[in-house]
Short mmCIF file of C-alpha atoms in Angstrom, two decimals:
data_model
loop_
_atom_site.label_atom_id
_atom_site.label_comp_id
_atom_site.label_asym_id
_atom_site.label_seq_id
_atom_site.Cartn_x
_atom_site.Cartn_y
_atom_site.Cartn_z
CA UNK W 1 97.13 -79.86 71.53
CA UNK W 2 96.80 -76.04 71.54
CA UNK W 3 96.07 -74.09 68.32
CA UNK W 4 98.81 -71.61 69.46
CA UNK W 5 101.87 -72.81 70.80
CA UNK W 6 104.00 -70.23 72.81
CA UNK W 7 107.72 -70.67 73.60
CA UNK W 8 109.44 -70.52 75.95
CA UNK W 9 106.92 -71.03 78.60
CA UNK W 10 109.18 -69.29 81.09
CA UNK W 11 112.01 -66.81 80.72
CA UNK W 12 114.15 -65.14 83.48
CA UNK W 13 116.70 -62.55 82.37
CA UNK W 14 118.69 -59.60 83.68
CA UNK W 15 117.76 -56.17 82.96
CA UNK W 16 119.48 -54.84 79.83
CA UNK W 17 119.32 -58.16 77.99
CA UNK W 18 117.29 -58.87 74.86
CA UNK W 19 114.88 -61.54 74.34
CA UNK W 20 112.57 -63.09 71.75
CA UNK W 21 109.38 -65.09 72.44
CA UNK W 22 107.46 -67.03 69.87
CA UNK W 23 103.88 -67.91 68.93
CA UNK W 24 103.47 -70.75 66.46
CA UNK W 25 100.58 -72.68 64.76
CA UNK W 26 99.87 -75.04 61.96
CA UNK W 27 96.84 -72.86 60.80
CA UNK W 28 96.92 -69.61 58.77
CA UNK W 29 95.45 -66.64 60.38
CA UNK W 30 93.97 -63.35 59.02
CA UNK W 31 95.38 -61.57 62.09
CA UNK W 32 97.17 -62.08 65.36
CA UNK W 33 97.21 -60.23 68.56
CA UNK W 34 99.65 -59.95 71.34
CA UNK W 35 98.62 -59.03 74.96
CA UNK W 36 100.68 -58.38 78.17
CA UNK W 37 99.28 -59.31 81.52
CA UNK W 38 101.02 -57.82 84.66
CA UNK W 39 100.68 -59.49 88.01
CA UNK W 40 97.13 -58.98 89.48
CA UNK W 41 95.72 -57.46 86.37
CA UNK W 42 93.94 -58.42 83.14
CA UNK W 43 95.65 -58.70 79.77
CA UNK W 44 96.21 -55.48 77.83
CA UNK W 45 96.41 -55.38 74.00
CA UNK W 46 100.00 -54.45 72.83
CA UNK W 47 99.47 -54.79 68.99
CA UNK W 48 97.49 -56.58 66.27
CA UNK W 49 99.36 -57.91 62.96
CA UNK W 50 97.39 -58.50 59.89
CA UNK W 51 99.81 -58.74 56.90
CA UNK W 52 102.31 -61.47 56.35
CA UNK W 53 105.76 -60.33 56.86
CA UNK W 54 104.56 -57.26 58.79
CA UNK W 55 106.82 -55.73 61.41
CA UNK W 56 105.40 -53.42 63.93
CA UNK W 57 107.47 -51.49 66.72
CA UNK W 58 106.12 -50.24 70.02
CA UNK W 59 109.27 -48.52 71.77
CA UNK W 60 111.60 -51.32 72.59
CA UNK W 61 109.16 -54.10 71.49
CA UNK W 62 109.23 -55.45 67.93
CA UNK W 63 106.37 -57.66 66.62
CA UNK W 64 106.75 -59.72 63.54
CA UNK W 65 104.06 -61.76 61.64
CA UNK W 66 105.41 -64.58 59.69
CA UNK W 67 105.24 -64.49 55.74
CA UNK W 68 102.84 -67.41 55.73
CA UNK W 69 100.76 -65.85 58.67
CA UNK W 70 101.17 -69.00 60.81
CA UNK W 71 103.64 -67.71 63.35
CA UNK W 72 104.64 -64.49 65.12
CA UNK W 73 107.48 -63.26 67.30
CA UNK W 74 107.97 -60.59 69.93
CA UNK W 75 111.39 -59.14 70.41
CA UNK W 76 112.35 -57.05 73.42
CA UNK W 77 115.45 -54.95 73.32
CA UNK W 78 117.28 -54.02 76.59
CA UNK W 79 114.61 -55.53 78.90
CA UNK W 80 113.51 -53.48 81.93
CA UNK W 81 112.01 -54.78 85.09
CA UNK W 82 108.69 -53.19 83.96
CA UNK W 83 108.52 -55.58 81.13
CA UNK W 84 107.79 -58.41 83.63
CA UNK W 85 104.51 -60.10 82.94
CA UNK W 86 102.80 -62.80 81.09
CA UNK W 87 102.84 -62.41 77.20
CA UNK W 88 99.93 -63.90 75.31
CA UNK W 89 99.30 -64.27 71.62
CA UNK W 90 95.66 -64.74 70.36
CA UNK W 91 93.94 -65.17 66.96
CA UNK W 92 90.42 -65.44 65.82
CA UNK W 93 89.34 -69.09 65.26
CA UNK W 94 85.92 -69.50 64.04
CA UNK W 95 83.75 -67.25 66.15
CA UNK W 96 86.15 -67.05 69.07
CA UNK W 97 89.41 -65.55 70.17
CA UNK W 98 91.79 -68.30 71.01
CA UNK W 99 94.76 -67.66 73.37
CA UNK W 100 98.04 -69.33 73.52
CA UNK W 101 99.32 -70.57 77.12
CA UNK W 102 101.64 -67.57 77.22
CA UNK W 103 105.17 -66.91 78.14
CA UNK W 104 106.11 -65.75 81.72
CA UNK W 105 108.84 -63.13 81.55
CA UNK W 106 110.71 -62.19 84.68
CA UNK W 107 113.36 -59.34 84.29
CA UNK W 108 115.58 -59.07 87.23
CA UNK W 109 117.38 -55.77 88.40
CA UNK N 1 89.36 -44.89 79.02
CA UNK N 2 87.46 -48.18 78.72
CA UNK N 3 86.84 -49.75 82.18
CA UNK N 4 85.75 -53.13 82.86
CA UNK N 5 85.20 -53.93 86.59
CA UNK N 6 84.57 -57.20 88.42
CA UNK N 7 82.83 -57.41 91.54
CA UNK N 8 85.50 -59.25 93.59
CA UNK N 9 89.22 -59.58 93.35
CA UNK N 10 89.24 -62.58 95.67
CA UNK N 11 86.59 -65.01 96.61
CA UNK N 12 86.36 -68.05 98.80
CA UNK N 13 83.44 -70.42 98.58
CA UNK N 14 82.44 -73.88 99.63
CA UNK N 15 81.72 -76.90 97.47
CA UNK N 16 78.15 -76.94 96.51
CA UNK N 17 77.58 -73.26 96.94
CA UNK N 18 75.99 -71.09 94.23
CA UNK N 19 78.43 -68.39 93.16
CA UNK N 20 77.83 -65.14 91.17
CA UNK N 21 80.63 -63.29 89.33
CA UNK N 22 79.74 -59.92 88.22
CA UNK N 23 81.16 -57.77 85.38
CA UNK N 24 80.35 -54.26 84.31
CA UNK N 25 81.74 -52.18 81.41
CA UNK N 26 81.24 -48.55 80.87
CA UNK N 27 81.93 -48.18 77.10
CA UNK N 28 78.62 -49.42 75.60
CA UNK N 29 80.41 -52.43 74.12
CA UNK N 30 78.17 -54.94 72.24
CA UNK N 31 80.22 -57.96 73.16
CA UNK N 32 81.25 -59.45 76.56
CA UNK N 33 83.07 -62.59 77.43
CA UNK N 34 83.98 -64.78 80.40
CA UNK N 35 87.19 -66.70 80.55
CA UNK N 36 89.02 -68.73 83.12
CA UNK N 37 92.76 -68.70 83.31
CA UNK N 38 94.87 -71.73 84.61
CA UNK N 39 98.53 -72.05 84.58
CA UNK N 40 99.84 -73.60 81.40
CA UNK N 41 96.48 -73.53 79.81
CA UNK N 42 96.15 -69.87 78.87
CA UNK N 43 92.63 -68.16 78.69
CA UNK N 44 89.66 -70.43 77.84
CA UNK N 45 86.55 -69.13 76.90
CA UNK N 46 83.43 -70.17 79.11
CA UNK N 47 80.69 -68.09 77.63
CA UNK N 48 80.17 -64.84 75.43
CA UNK N 49 77.33 -62.51 74.63
CA UNK N 50 76.98 -60.38 71.62
CA UNK N 51 73.76 -58.62 72.76
CA UNK N 52 71.54 -58.27 75.67
CA UNK N 53 69.80 -61.56 76.63
CA UNK N 54 71.88 -63.28 74.02
CA UNK N 55 74.63 -65.93 74.84
CA UNK N 56 76.70 -68.37 73.28
CA UNK N 57 78.76 -71.25 74.70
CA UNK N 58 82.45 -71.09 74.56
CA UNK N 59 84.87 -73.95 74.86
CA UNK N 60 84.29 -74.94 78.53
CA UNK N 61 80.61 -74.05 79.51
CA UNK N 62 79.94 -77.20 81.60
CA UNK N 63 79.11 -76.13 85.24
CA UNK N 64 78.57 -72.47 84.41
CA UNK N 65 75.65 -70.28 83.22
CA UNK N 66 75.61 -66.70 82.34
CA UNK N 67 73.04 -63.70 82.48
CA UNK N 68 72.92 -60.53 80.42
CA UNK N 69 70.00 -58.46 81.41
CA UNK N 70 71.64 -55.12 80.71
CA UNK N 71 74.12 -54.21 78.01
CA UNK N 72 76.77 -53.09 80.41
CA UNK N 73 76.44 -56.18 82.85
CA UNK N 74 77.45 -59.78 82.24
CA UNK N 75 77.20 -62.22 84.96
CA UNK N 76 78.95 -65.61 85.40
CA UNK N 77 76.99 -68.20 87.56
CA UNK N 78 78.48 -71.33 89.10
CA UNK N 79 75.41 -73.32 89.87
CA UNK N 80 77.02 -75.71 92.36
CA UNK N 81 80.70 -74.81 92.95
CA UNK N 82 83.23 -77.67 92.86
CA UNK N 83 86.96 -77.54 93.69
CA UNK N 84 87.87 -78.04 90.05
CA UNK N 85 86.38 -74.64 89.47
CA UNK N 86 89.11 -73.01 91.48
CA UNK N 87 90.63 -70.52 89.06
CA UNK N 88 91.20 -67.03 87.86
CA UNK N 89 88.18 -65.65 86.20
CA UNK N 90 88.42 -62.87 83.43
CA UNK N 91 85.77 -60.70 82.00
CA UNK N 92 86.39 -58.77 78.85
CA UNK N 93 84.49 -56.69 76.51
CA UNK N 94 84.84 -55.47 72.90
CA UNK N 95 83.02 -53.06 70.50
CA UNK N 96 82.99 -55.37 67.49
CA UNK N 97 83.84 -59.04 67.45
CA UNK N 98 86.72 -59.65 65.16
CA UNK N 99 90.36 -60.55 65.25
CA UNK N 100 91.30 -56.96 64.69
CA UNK N 101 89.33 -55.54 67.57
CA UNK N 102 90.73 -55.16 71.05
CA UNK N 103 89.26 -57.06 73.96
CA UNK N 104 89.33 -55.09 77.19
CA UNK N 105 89.78 -57.09 80.32
CA UNK N 106 88.73 -56.58 83.82
CA UNK N 107 91.40 -57.26 86.62
CA UNK N 108 90.04 -60.69 87.39
CA UNK N 109 88.51 -62.69 90.34
CA UNK N 110 90.49 -65.48 91.97
CA UNK N 111 88.00 -67.90 93.09
CA UNK N 112 88.96 -70.59 95.50
CA UNK N 113 86.53 -73.42 96.14
CA UNK N 114 87.16 -75.40 99.24
#
């Protein structure tokens, strides 16, 4: 069982559609990070959320940390082909950064 | 810009060979990490290092060793490569080790063991 469960595993949508991906756990975290990994590259940090209920916006991306700090969501408005990639959530667990399995997003033109 | 470079993008080796994967970062980061990435499993930590000559096991260290002789360089060694070590290997570095601090990743090495 993974510490962080991400859903859906795979999402294929048309350009212009909205979408939400989720990162859930039964554990409480002091912070949670979202990374995006484009094909052929390493992951790149998008955001870190630290406060329960926190909402952060990065252009068309909206990140939310659950009130209980056990879950997080990433909402993309009007998806573009450049949003295609693997979205990973990560948290500090003990002395290690633990990653979820990720959501593969494919945006078709 | 922080840059993490890995010695090879693609590597093909035979079972039983000794394999060296090299990683270099140019931002004077204290911490360096080696992960492997497999479909459906996400990134799994193999080893990490928080200082020169220091290393700690991650979640899946079996079959691997590491070396950190200089601050900017962290090497992953497969002592005797096996087919189940076919994977994408990612190196990362960070200034401070915390859940608030960004890890910077290299582009990855896709290793195939035949």
